[in-house]
mmCIF file of C-alpha atoms and ligand atoms in Angstrom:
data_model
loop_
_atom_site.group_PDB
_atom_site.id
_atom_site.type_symbol
_atom_site.label_atom_id
_atom_site.label_comp_id
_atom_site.label_asym_id
_atom_site.label_seq_id
_atom_site.Cartn_x
_atom_site.Cartn_y
_atom_site.Cartn_z
ATOM 1 C CA MET C 1 12.098 27.629 60.241
ATOM 2 C CA ALA C 2 11.040 31.026 60.795
ATOM 3 C CA VAL C 3 7.650 30.466 60.441
ATOM 4 C CA ALA C 4 5.655 28.506 63.537
ATOM 5 C CA LEU C 5 2.857 27.183 61.380
ATOM 6 C CA GLY C 6 1.241 26.417 64.356
ATOM 7 C CA LEU C 7 -1.044 25.800 61.725
ATOM 8 C CA LEU C 8 -2.769 24.041 63.358
ATOM 9 C CA VAL C 9 -5.947 24.932 65.142
ATOM 10 C CA CYS C 10 -8.591 27.461 64.195
ATOM 11 C CA THR C 11 -10.989 29.068 66.710
ATOM 12 C CA SER C 12 -11.907 32.113 64.902
ATOM 13 C CA CYS C 13 -10.194 33.254 61.628
ATOM 14 C CA SER C 14 -10.535 34.904 58.009
ATOM 15 C CA ALA C 15 -11.816 33.210 55.310
ATOM 16 C CA SER C 16 -9.294 33.086 52.381
ATOM 17 C CA GLY C 17 -11.282 35.167 50.120
ATOM 18 C CA GLY C 18 -10.609 38.267 52.861
ATOM 19 C CA THR C 19 -14.563 38.073 54.084
ATOM 20 C CA ALA C 20 -14.728 38.181 58.016
ATOM 21 C CA THR C 21 -15.867 34.948 59.158
ATOM 22 C CA THR C 22 -16.233 32.937 62.132
ATOM 23 C CA HIS C 23 -15.129 29.212 62.155
ATOM 24 C CA HIS C 24 -14.856 26.679 64.284
ATOM 25 C CA ARG C 25 -11.924 24.744 65.485
ATOM 26 C CA VAL C 26 -10.128 22.437 63.007
ATOM 27 C CA LEU C 27 -7.320 19.922 64.103
ATOM 28 C CA ILE C 28 -4.822 19.874 61.472
ATOM 29 C CA GLY C 29 -2.624 16.647 61.519
ATOM 30 C CA SER C 30 -0.492 14.677 59.584
ATOM 31 C CA ALA C 31 -0.039 10.755 58.656
ATOM 32 C CA VAL C 32 3.398 10.238 60.344
ATOM 33 C CA SER C 33 5.897 7.348 60.020
ATOM 34 C CA GLU C 34 7.840 5.729 63.334
ATOM 35 C CA ALA C 35 11.112 5.135 61.619
ATOM 36 C CA ALA C 36 11.258 8.881 60.246
ATOM 37 C CA LEU C 37 9.951 10.222 63.724
ATOM 38 C CA ALA C 38 12.523 8.259 65.683
ATOM 39 C CA ASN C 39 15.656 9.188 63.326
ATOM 40 C CA ASP C 40 14.813 12.841 62.315
ATOM 41 C CA ALA C 41 15.162 15.389 64.365
ATOM 42 C CA THR C 42 13.990 18.226 61.635
ATOM 43 C CA TYR C 43 10.870 16.085 60.903
ATOM 44 C CA ARG C 44 10.389 15.725 64.931
ATOM 45 C CA ALA C 45 10.529 19.125 64.979
ATOM 46 C CA THR C 46 8.559 20.371 62.228
ATOM 47 C CA LEU C 47 5.618 17.584 63.213
ATOM 48 C CA GLU C 48 5.469 19.203 66.875
ATOM 49 C CA ASN C 49 5.799 22.489 65.794
ATOM 50 C CA ASN C 50 2.402 22.905 63.025
ATOM 51 C CA PHE C 51 0.461 20.117 64.493
ATOM 52 C CA SER C 52 -2.391 18.382 66.343
ATOM 53 C CA MET C 53 -2.729 15.636 65.415
ATOM 54 C CA VAL C 54 -1.343 12.467 63.918
ATOM 55 C CA THR C 55 -2.031 9.191 62.158
ATOM 56 C CA PRO C 56 0.313 6.630 62.144
ATOM 57 C CA GLU C 57 0.300 6.088 58.046
ATOM 58 C CA ASN C 58 1.311 2.105 58.128
ATOM 59 C CA GLU C 59 1.789 0.945 61.708
ATOM 60 C CA MET C 60 -1.590 0.416 63.063
ATOM 61 C CA LYS C 61 -2.319 -1.636 59.828
ATOM 62 C CA TRP C 62 -3.335 -5.537 60.128
ATOM 63 C CA ASP C 63 0.121 -6.611 59.109
ATOM 64 C CA THR C 64 1.973 -4.786 61.623
ATOM 65 C CA ILE C 65 -0.135 -4.769 64.435
ATOM 66 C CA GLN C 66 -0.959 -8.728 64.494
ATOM 67 C CA PRO C 67 1.457 -9.977 62.427
ATOM 68 C CA ASN C 68 0.659 -13.662 63.298
ATOM 69 C CA PRO C 69 -2.846 -14.895 64.711
ATOM 70 C CA THR C 70 -1.436 -14.504 68.283
ATOM 71 C CA THR C 71 1.096 -12.115 68.470
ATOM 72 C CA TYR C 72 0.303 -8.427 69.019
ATOM 73 C CA ASN C 73 3.233 -5.920 67.385
ATOM 74 C CA PHE C 74 1.883 -2.667 69.260
ATOM 75 C CA GLY C 75 5.840 -0.929 69.475
ATOM 76 C CA PRO C 76 5.827 1.221 66.597
ATOM 77 C CA ALA C 77 1.985 2.638 66.858
ATOM 78 C CA ASP C 78 2.940 3.056 70.777
ATOM 79 C CA ALA C 79 6.011 4.973 69.834
ATOM 80 C CA ILE C 80 3.610 7.247 67.608
ATOM 81 C CA VAL C 81 0.677 7.379 70.140
ATOM 82 C CA THR C 82 3.111 8.244 73.032
ATOM 83 C CA PHE C 83 5.324 11.171 70.672
ATOM 84 C CA ALA C 84 1.506 12.366 70.479
ATOM 85 C CA ARG C 85 0.350 12.553 73.778
ATOM 86 C CA SER C 86 3.536 13.713 75.287
ATOM 87 C CA HIS C 87 3.417 16.850 72.677
ATOM 88 C CA GLY C 88 -1.021 17.364 73.270
ATOM 89 C CA MET C 89 -1.893 16.283 70.282
ATOM 90 C CA GLU C 90 -4.686 14.444 69.203
ATOM 91 C CA VAL C 91 -4.324 10.445 67.398
ATOM 92 C CA ARG C 92 -6.358 9.236 64.362
ATOM 93 C CA GLY C 93 -6.483 5.388 64.306
ATOM 94 C CA HIS C 94 -5.675 3.974 61.072
ATOM 95 C CA THR C 95 -7.031 1.501 60.149
ATOM 96 C CA LEU C 96 -9.127 -1.541 61.622
ATOM 97 C CA VAL C 97 -10.400 -3.147 58.511
ATOM 98 C CA TRP C 98 -9.256 -2.863 55.043
ATOM 99 C CA HIS C 99 -8.313 -5.321 51.746
ATOM 100 C CA ASP C 100 -4.936 -4.324 51.673
ATOM 101 C CA GLN C 101 -1.383 -4.801 54.167
ATOM 102 C CA ASN C 102 -3.109 -7.620 55.616
ATOM 103 C CA PRO C 103 -1.067 -10.340 56.520
ATOM 104 C CA PRO C 104 -0.594 -13.712 54.765
ATOM 105 C CA TRP C 105 -1.838 -15.838 57.614
ATOM 106 C CA LEU C 106 -5.222 -13.821 57.723
ATOM 107 C CA THR C 107 -5.622 -13.391 53.524
ATOM 108 C CA ASN C 108 -4.490 -17.174 53.349
ATOM 109 C CA GLY C 109 -5.804 -18.856 56.039
ATOM 110 C CA HIS C 110 -9.036 -20.201 54.274
ATOM 111 C CA PHE C 111 -11.139 -19.521 57.391
ATOM 112 C CA THR C 112 -15.088 -20.171 57.888
ATOM 113 C CA ARG C 113 -17.402 -17.183 58.362
ATOM 114 C CA ASP C 114 -17.625 -17.805 62.043
ATOM 115 C CA GLN C 115 -13.808 -17.931 62.186
ATOM 116 C CA LEU C 116 -13.131 -14.774 60.525
ATOM 117 C CA ILE C 117 -15.697 -13.158 62.780
ATOM 118 C CA ALA C 118 -14.205 -14.129 65.660
ATOM 119 C CA ILE C 119 -10.796 -13.061 64.304
ATOM 120 C CA LEU C 120 -11.986 -9.323 63.389
ATOM 121 C CA ARG C 121 -13.765 -9.442 67.001
ATOM 122 C CA ASP C 122 -10.437 -10.544 68.473
ATOM 123 C CA HIS C 123 -8.161 -7.666 66.464
ATOM 124 C CA ILE C 124 -10.634 -5.215 67.032
ATOM 125 C CA PHE C 125 -10.864 -5.485 70.846
ATOM 126 C CA THR C 126 -7.532 -5.882 71.238
ATOM 127 C CA VAL C 127 -6.219 -3.041 69.348
ATOM 128 C CA VAL C 128 -9.250 -0.706 70.263
ATOM 129 C CA GLY C 129 -8.833 -1.830 73.636
ATOM 130 C CA HIS C 130 -5.230 -1.106 73.835
ATOM 131 C CA TYR C 131 -5.825 2.546 72.905
ATOM 132 C CA ARG C 132 -9.132 3.373 74.689
ATOM 133 C CA GLY C 133 -9.126 6.586 75.879
ATOM 134 C CA GLN C 134 -5.795 7.339 73.839
ATOM 135 C CA VAL C 135 -7.090 7.640 70.135
ATOM 136 C CA ALA C 136 -9.688 10.184 69.714
ATOM 137 C CA GLN C 137 -10.996 8.910 66.261
ATOM 138 C CA TRP C 138 -10.930 5.360 64.466
ATOM 139 C CA ASP C 139 -10.825 4.596 60.728
ATOM 140 C CA VAL C 140 -12.859 1.202 61.268
ATOM 141 C CA VAL C 141 -13.579 0.388 57.954
ATOM 142 C CA ASN C 142 -11.090 1.428 54.895
ATOM 143 C CA GLU C 143 -12.047 1.491 51.258
ATOM 144 C CA ALA C 144 -14.966 -0.862 51.239
ATOM 145 C CA LEU C 145 -16.086 0.572 48.132
ATOM 146 C CA ASP C 146 -14.282 0.127 44.970
ATOM 147 C CA ASP C 147 -13.482 3.081 42.206
ATOM 148 C CA SER C 148 -16.710 2.154 40.751
ATOM 149 C CA GLY C 149 -18.741 2.283 44.192
ATOM 150 C CA ARG C 150 -19.561 -1.567 44.403
ATOM 151 C CA LEU C 151 -18.913 -3.555 47.859
ATOM 152 C CA ARG C 152 -14.917 -4.578 46.896
ATOM 153 C CA HIS C 153 -14.796 -8.414 46.849
ATOM 154 C CA ASP C 154 -12.535 -8.674 49.367
ATOM 155 C CA ILE C 155 -11.699 -11.296 51.975
ATOM 156 C CA TRP C 156 -14.181 -9.544 54.536
ATOM 157 C CA TYR C 157 -17.008 -9.333 52.246
ATOM 158 C CA GLN C 158 -16.498 -13.125 50.459
ATOM 159 C CA VAL C 159 -16.242 -15.091 53.629
ATOM 160 C CA ILE C 160 -18.298 -12.947 56.172
ATOM 161 C CA GLY C 161 -20.774 -10.662 53.601
ATOM 162 C CA PRO C 162 -21.727 -7.310 53.811
ATOM 163 C CA SER C 163 -22.353 -7.392 57.950
ATOM 164 C CA TYR C 164 -18.851 -7.572 57.994
ATOM 165 C CA ILE C 165 -19.107 -3.377 57.983
ATOM 166 C CA ASP C 166 -21.765 -3.052 60.684
ATOM 167 C CA MET C 167 -20.025 -5.846 62.641
ATOM 168 C CA ALA C 168 -16.722 -4.035 62.717
ATOM 169 C CA PHE C 169 -18.553 -0.736 63.641
ATOM 170 C CA ARG C 170 -20.281 -2.438 66.334
ATOM 171 C CA PHE C 171 -16.797 -3.914 68.021
ATOM 172 C CA ALA C 172 -15.333 -1.134 68.181
ATOM 173 C CA HIS C 173 -17.563 0.659 69.811
ATOM 174 C CA ALA C 174 -17.943 -1.664 72.526
ATOM 175 C CA ALA C 175 -14.254 -1.667 72.943
ATOM 176 C CA ASP C 176 -14.000 2.150 73.387
ATOM 177 C CA PRO C 177 -17.343 3.852 73.653
ATOM 178 C CA LYS C 178 -15.962 7.220 73.448
ATOM 179 C CA ALA C 179 -13.857 7.062 70.206
ATOM 180 C CA LYS C 180 -15.125 8.497 67.038
ATOM 181 C CA LEU C 181 -15.518 5.827 64.922
ATOM 182 C CA PHE C 182 -14.942 6.742 60.997
ATOM 183 C CA TYR C 183 -15.946 5.099 57.917
ATOM 184 C CA ASN C 184 -13.147 6.045 55.299
ATOM 185 C CA ASP C 185 -12.759 6.133 51.346
ATOM 186 C CA THR C 186 -10.757 7.854 48.699
ATOM 187 C CA GLY C 187 -12.778 9.323 45.669
ATOM 188 C CA ALA C 188 -15.517 10.149 47.314
ATOM 189 C CA GLU C 189 -14.728 14.094 48.289
ATOM 190 C CA GLY C 190 -16.801 16.126 46.088
ATOM 191 C CA LEU C 191 -20.249 14.801 44.540
ATOM 192 C CA GLY C 192 -20.434 12.265 41.939
ATOM 193 C CA PRO C 193 -20.972 8.446 41.682
ATOM 194 C CA LYS C 194 -18.411 7.444 44.249
ATOM 195 C CA SER C 195 -19.751 9.383 47.201
ATOM 196 C CA ASP C 196 -23.155 8.803 46.156
ATOM 197 C CA ALA C 197 -21.996 4.868 46.947
ATOM 198 C CA VAL C 198 -20.271 6.162 50.584
ATOM 199 C CA TYR C 199 -23.657 8.368 50.710
ATOM 200 C CA ARG C 200 -25.571 4.916 50.701
ATOM 201 C CA LEU C 201 -23.385 2.665 52.526
ATOM 202 C CA VAL C 202 -23.234 4.927 55.700
ATOM 203 C CA ALA C 203 -27.185 6.198 55.205
ATOM 204 C CA GLY C 204 -27.826 2.136 55.383
ATOM 205 C CA LEU C 205 -25.371 1.972 58.530
ATOM 206 C CA LYS C 206 -27.105 5.230 60.362
ATOM 207 C CA HIS C 207 -30.847 3.512 59.327
ATOM 208 C CA ARG C 208 -29.821 0.020 61.255
ATOM 209 C CA GLY C 209 -28.522 1.732 64.464
ATOM 210 C CA VAL C 210 -24.955 1.121 63.684
ATOM 211 C CA PRO C 211 -22.754 3.657 65.534
ATOM 212 C CA ILE C 212 -20.942 5.169 62.824
ATOM 213 C CA ASP C 213 -19.959 9.115 63.643
ATOM 214 C CA GLY C 214 -18.651 10.025 60.553
ATOM 215 C CA VAL C 215 -16.958 9.670 57.254
ATOM 216 C CA GLY C 216 -13.143 10.080 56.506
ATOM 217 C CA LEU C 217 -12.613 11.616 52.900
ATOM 218 C CA GLN C 218 -9.019 10.769 51.821
ATOM 219 C CA SER C 219 -8.496 13.380 49.334
ATOM 220 C CA HIS C 220 -5.608 12.068 47.479
ATOM 221 C CA PHE C 221 -5.594 13.996 44.422
ATOM 222 C CA VAL C 222 -3.436 13.518 41.334
ATOM 223 C CA GLY C 223 -2.421 16.020 38.443
ATOM 224 C CA LEU C 224 -4.191 18.722 39.886
ATOM 225 C CA VAL C 225 -7.471 17.272 39.585
ATOM 226 C CA GLY C 226 -9.501 17.587 42.584
ATOM 227 C CA PRO C 227 -12.960 18.507 43.287
ATOM 228 C CA SER C 228 -14.559 21.988 43.235
ATOM 229 C CA GLN C 229 -14.801 23.657 46.688
ATOM 230 C CA ALA C 230 -18.979 23.742 46.605
ATOM 231 C CA GLY C 231 -19.090 19.979 45.434
ATOM 232 C CA ALA C 232 -16.831 19.051 48.673
ATOM 233 C CA GLU C 233 -18.546 21.221 50.699
ATOM 234 C CA ALA C 234 -22.130 19.986 49.218
ATOM 235 C CA ASN C 235 -21.000 16.687 50.226
ATOM 236 C CA MET C 236 -20.194 17.300 53.341
ATOM 237 C CA VAL C 237 -23.548 19.044 53.981
ATOM 238 C CA ARG C 238 -25.661 15.901 53.024
ATOM 239 C CA LEU C 239 -22.958 13.798 55.119
ATOM 240 C CA GLY C 240 -24.264 15.983 58.197
ATOM 241 C CA THR C 241 -28.307 15.517 57.045
ATOM 242 C CA LEU C 242 -27.498 12.273 58.603
ATOM 243 C CA GLY C 243 -25.789 13.302 61.665
ATOM 244 C CA LEU C 244 -22.276 12.613 60.804
ATOM 245 C CA GLN C 245 -19.240 14.108 61.554
ATOM 246 C CA VAL C 246 -16.582 14.277 58.372
ATOM 247 C CA ALA C 247 -12.788 14.595 57.987
ATOM 248 C CA VAL C 248 -10.272 15.316 55.664
ATOM 249 C CA THR C 249 -8.184 12.086 56.592
ATOM 250 C CA GLU C 250 -4.955 11.436 54.101
ATOM 251 C CA MET C 251 -4.714 15.282 51.758
ATOM 252 C CA ASP C 252 -2.124 15.092 49.381
ATOM 253 C CA VAL C 253 -2.029 16.632 45.992
ATOM 254 C CA ALA C 254 0.387 14.632 43.180
ATOM 255 C CA LEU C 255 2.332 16.385 41.116
ATOM 256 C CA VAL C 256 3.993 15.580 37.630
ATOM 257 C CA LEU C 257 7.772 15.986 38.097
ATOM 258 C CA PRO C 258 9.400 18.150 38.239
ATOM 259 C CA ALA C 259 7.059 20.639 39.737
ATOM 260 C CA ASP C 260 6.907 24.293 38.597
ATOM 261 C CA SER C 261 6.014 27.345 40.365
ATOM 262 C CA PRO C 262 2.653 27.310 38.693
ATOM 263 C CA ALA C 263 2.064 23.669 39.404
ATOM 264 C CA LEU C 264 2.832 24.609 42.936
ATOM 265 C CA ARG C 265 0.609 27.420 43.419
ATOM 266 C CA THR C 266 -2.315 25.436 42.169
ATOM 267 C CA GLU C 267 -1.544 23.046 44.522
ATOM 268 C CA ALA C 268 -1.683 25.044 47.042
ATOM 269 C CA ARG C 269 -5.401 26.682 45.839
ATOM 270 C CA ILE C 270 -6.507 23.339 46.231
ATOM 271 C CA TYR C 271 -5.073 22.410 49.769
ATOM 272 C CA GLY C 272 -6.578 25.781 50.876
ATOM 273 C CA TYR C 273 -10.421 25.373 49.190
ATOM 274 C CA MET C 274 -10.336 21.820 51.187
ATOM 275 C CA LEU C 275 -9.518 23.690 54.156
ATOM 276 C CA SER C 276 -11.844 26.232 53.579
ATOM 277 C CA ALA C 277 -14.572 23.651 52.848
ATOM 278 C CA CYS C 278 -13.948 21.891 56.256
ATOM 279 C CA GLN C 279 -13.919 25.446 57.782
ATOM 280 C CA GLN C 280 -17.585 26.319 56.532
ATOM 281 C CA GLU C 281 -19.062 23.118 57.354
ATOM 282 C CA PRO C 282 -20.191 22.701 60.978
ATOM 283 C CA ASN C 283 -19.740 18.974 60.532
ATOM 284 C CA CYS C 284 -16.391 19.017 60.036
ATOM 285 C CA HIS C 285 -13.624 19.555 62.772
ATOM 286 C CA THR C 286 -10.501 17.716 61.108
ATOM 287 C CA PHE C 287 -8.064 18.136 58.392
ATOM 288 C CA VAL C 288 -5.231 15.288 57.949
ATOM 289 C CA VAL C 289 -2.348 15.459 55.546
ATOM 290 C CA TRP C 290 -0.889 12.463 54.139
ATOM 291 C CA GLU C 291 2.561 12.956 55.555
ATOM 292 C CA PHE C 292 3.495 16.354 55.586
ATOM 293 C CA THR C 293 6.849 16.331 53.775
ATOM 294 C CA ASP C 294 7.967 15.383 50.337
ATOM 295 C CA LYS C 295 10.532 13.665 52.360
ATOM 296 C CA TYR C 296 8.490 10.656 53.476
ATOM 297 C CA SER C 297 5.641 10.623 50.995
ATOM 298 C CA TRP C 298 4.317 7.117 49.733
ATOM 299 C CA ILE C 299 3.726 8.715 46.153
ATOM 300 C CA PRO C 300 6.977 8.689 43.747
ATOM 301 C CA SER C 301 6.825 4.848 44.791
ATOM 302 C CA ALA C 302 3.723 4.031 44.117
ATOM 303 C CA MET C 303 3.397 6.653 41.049
ATOM 304 C CA PRO C 304 6.671 7.050 39.260
ATOM 305 C CA ASP C 305 7.340 10.289 37.542
ATOM 306 C CA PHE C 306 4.351 11.779 40.345
ATOM 307 C CA GLY C 307 5.511 13.509 43.627
ATOM 308 C CA ALA C 308 6.016 17.300 45.425
ATOM 309 C CA ALA C 309 2.872 16.193 47.000
ATOM 310 C CA ASP C 310 2.793 17.458 50.489
ATOM 311 C CA LEU C 311 3.496 20.737 52.667
ATOM 312 C CA PHE C 312 7.181 20.867 53.087
ATOM 313 C CA ASP C 313 9.681 19.588 50.576
ATOM 314 C CA ALA C 314 12.174 17.444 51.028
ATOM 315 C CA SER C 315 14.608 19.532 52.642
ATOM 316 C CA MET C 316 11.887 20.342 54.898
ATOM 317 C CA HIS C 317 11.087 23.662 53.634
ATOM 318 C CA PRO C 318 7.561 25.038 53.762
ATOM 319 C CA LYS C 319 5.832 25.154 50.107
ATOM 320 C CA PRO C 320 2.984 27.656 49.172
ATOM 321 C CA ALA C 321 0.719 24.867 50.229
ATOM 322 C CA PHE C 322 1.897 25.466 53.894
ATOM 323 C CA PHE C 323 1.630 29.342 53.209
ATOM 324 C CA THR C 324 -2.226 28.914 51.901
ATOM 325 C CA LEU C 325 -3.238 26.883 54.991
ATOM 326 C CA LEU C 326 -1.152 29.103 57.564
ATOM 327 C CA GLN C 327 -3.748 31.855 55.909
ATOM 328 C CA ASP C 328 -6.938 30.129 55.746
ATOM 329 C CA LEU C 329 -6.049 29.469 59.688
ATOM 330 C CA GLY C 330 -5.601 33.161 60.351
ATOM 331 C CA PRO C 331 -4.324 35.259 62.946
ATOM 332 C CA HIS C 332 -4.716 33.452 65.597
ATOM 333 C CA SER C 333 -3.438 29.997 64.672
ATOM 334 C CA ASP C 334 -0.211 30.387 65.968
ATOM 335 C CA SER C 335 -1.112 30.151 69.551
ATOM 336 C CA LEU C 336 -3.580 27.720 69.096
ATOM 337 C CA ARG C 337 -1.830 24.621 68.438
ATOM 338 C CA GLY C 338 -3.420 21.400 70.293
HETATM 339 O O1 LIG D 1 5.988 -4.105 54.824
HETATM 340 C C1 LIG D 1 7.507 -3.898 53.554
HETATM 341 C C2 LIG D 1 8.507 -4.038 54.708
HETATM 342 O O2 LIG D 1 8.458 -5.386 55.461
HETATM 343 C C3 LIG D 1 9.699 -3.566 54.015
HETATM 344 O O3 LIG D 1 10.846 -3.129 55.051
HETATM 345 C C4 LIG D 1 9.245 -2.076 53.273
HETATM 346 C C5 LIG D 1 10.778 -2.115 52.516
HETATM 347 O O4 LIG D 1 10.489 -1.157 50.991
HETATM 348 O O5 LIG D 1 8.210 -2.145 52.466
HETATM 349 C C6 LIG D 1 7.199 -2.736 53.622
HETATM 350 O O6 LIG D 1 5.917 -2.374 52.822
HETATM 351 C C7 LIG D 1 5.678 -1.328 52.592
HETATM 352 C C8 LIG D 1 4.741 -0.086 53.267
HETATM 353 O O7 LIG D 1 3.939 0.565 52.554
HETATM 354 C C9 LIG D 1 5.342 -0.083 54.718
HETATM 355 O O8 LIG D 1 6.556 0.671 54.236
HETATM 356 C C10 LIG D 1 5.030 -1.693 51.026
HETATM 357 O O9 LIG D 1 5.973 -2.202 50.267
HETATM 358 C C11 LIG D 1 3.923 -0.481 50.520
HETATM 359 O O10 LIG D 1 3.496 -0.382 49.555
HETATM 360 C C12 LIG D 1 3.072 0.531 51.606
HETATM 361 O O11 LIG D 1 2.478 1.531 51.078
HETATM 362 C C13 LIG D 1 1.525 1.950 51.938
HETATM 363 C C14 LIG D 1 0.661 2.127 51.103
HETATM 364 O O12 LIG D 1 -0.737 2.476 52.105
HETATM 365 C C15 LIG D 1 -0.130 0.617 51.174
HETATM 366 O O13 LIG D 1 -1.248 0.452 49.897
HETATM 367 C C16 LIG D 1 2.117 3.489 51.990
HETATM 368 O O14 LIG D 1 2.805 3.532 52.838
HETATM 369 C C17 LIG D 1 0.698 4.402 52.855
HETATM 370 O O15 LIG D 1 1.015 5.892 52.614
HETATM 371 C C18 LIG D 1 -0.422 3.955 51.979
HETATM 372 O O16 LIG D 1 -1.517 4.516 52.508
HETATM 373 C C19 LIG D 1 -2.748 4.500 52.051
HETATM 374 C C20 LIG D 1 -3.930 4.162 53.239
HETATM 375 O O17 LIG D 1 -3.130 3.432 54.036
HETATM 376 C C21 LIG D 1 -5.211 4.577 52.687
HETATM 377 N N1 LIG D 1 -5.795 5.159 51.678
HETATM 378 C C22 LIG D 1 -4.796 5.372 50.470
HETATM 379 C C23 LIG D 1 -3.474 5.454 51.099
HETATM 380 C C24 LIG D 1 -2.157 5.460 50.051
HETATM 381 O O18 LIG D 1 -2.363 4.443 49.416
#
């Protein structure tokens, strides 16, 4: 590829509107797949040339990393962490507690409350301990709230109760006191009932002295519908008033296939204003896309008729969204990676 995205870090750059502005450093990351990393040289090269952070897309989830009660399977995630460290990239860990991608032994185990707390504690101490000093940020709890903003009645809530969230953060902090700990959720990027519920949840954590550092705004947008930039910024600001960081953690924009040029330009605009929002707000230093290439996107298999959601097409050519981010990051971006 002729253009080195170098995308990735901005210390002093111009706002897309043309107004000279000084922004803070923003890490630009991508979710990655260990299989693609191992088998696809173009994927590896594009990743290392353009990104300064990685998130294992599935490899740190419970069903992969603790497939049996007494077995931890660190190999796939270790491969990603080793790749990142050898290329000067940061790592976001994803995710320690979730309702999805849990192994059958856990979901079908019929554990007592005390047993499940002990399992949660062992998992978090073992996984966070394994990566102590190597994972900069953890999504400690993922999607605890449903779409209406109520606590999801998953195994954690049903067996332990809502205090599982506090426990998870306290365990993670004890296992790696220097890692930044995030609550991560979807559909809570702008202002609205879901983000109000996230705000109340994390305000409660802060009030109780739970060691939370930030909120992950997943930013999966479908059919060119997303929050306004003003709404995203206002949400970032109010979370900042709680003393919390924010991070864009899983951005993609699912388009109806086949995607035409106007749709790709609108997709680019949405990517651009989410990055601009992050650049504008002093508590946002991380912007991660959920796979950088349409070749390995999760979307077509999960949402038939949708796709073309990422910065690079399936042939690994940069799309308009890539160039918009490059422009937003400004003239110094190509020398600031990492
Ligand atoms: O584990 C099996 C494996 O044994 C089998 O060989 C393979 C063959 O298809 O399927 C594997 O499971 C798939 C898994 O990804 C690993 O590839 C599941 O079927 C598939 O449903 C799963 O999808 C993941 C999805 O989370 C699960 O909800 C996507 O890759 C992943 O991108 C997606 O990521 C989530 C974030 O973690 C949280 N936020 C939403 C985001 C998108 O749903």
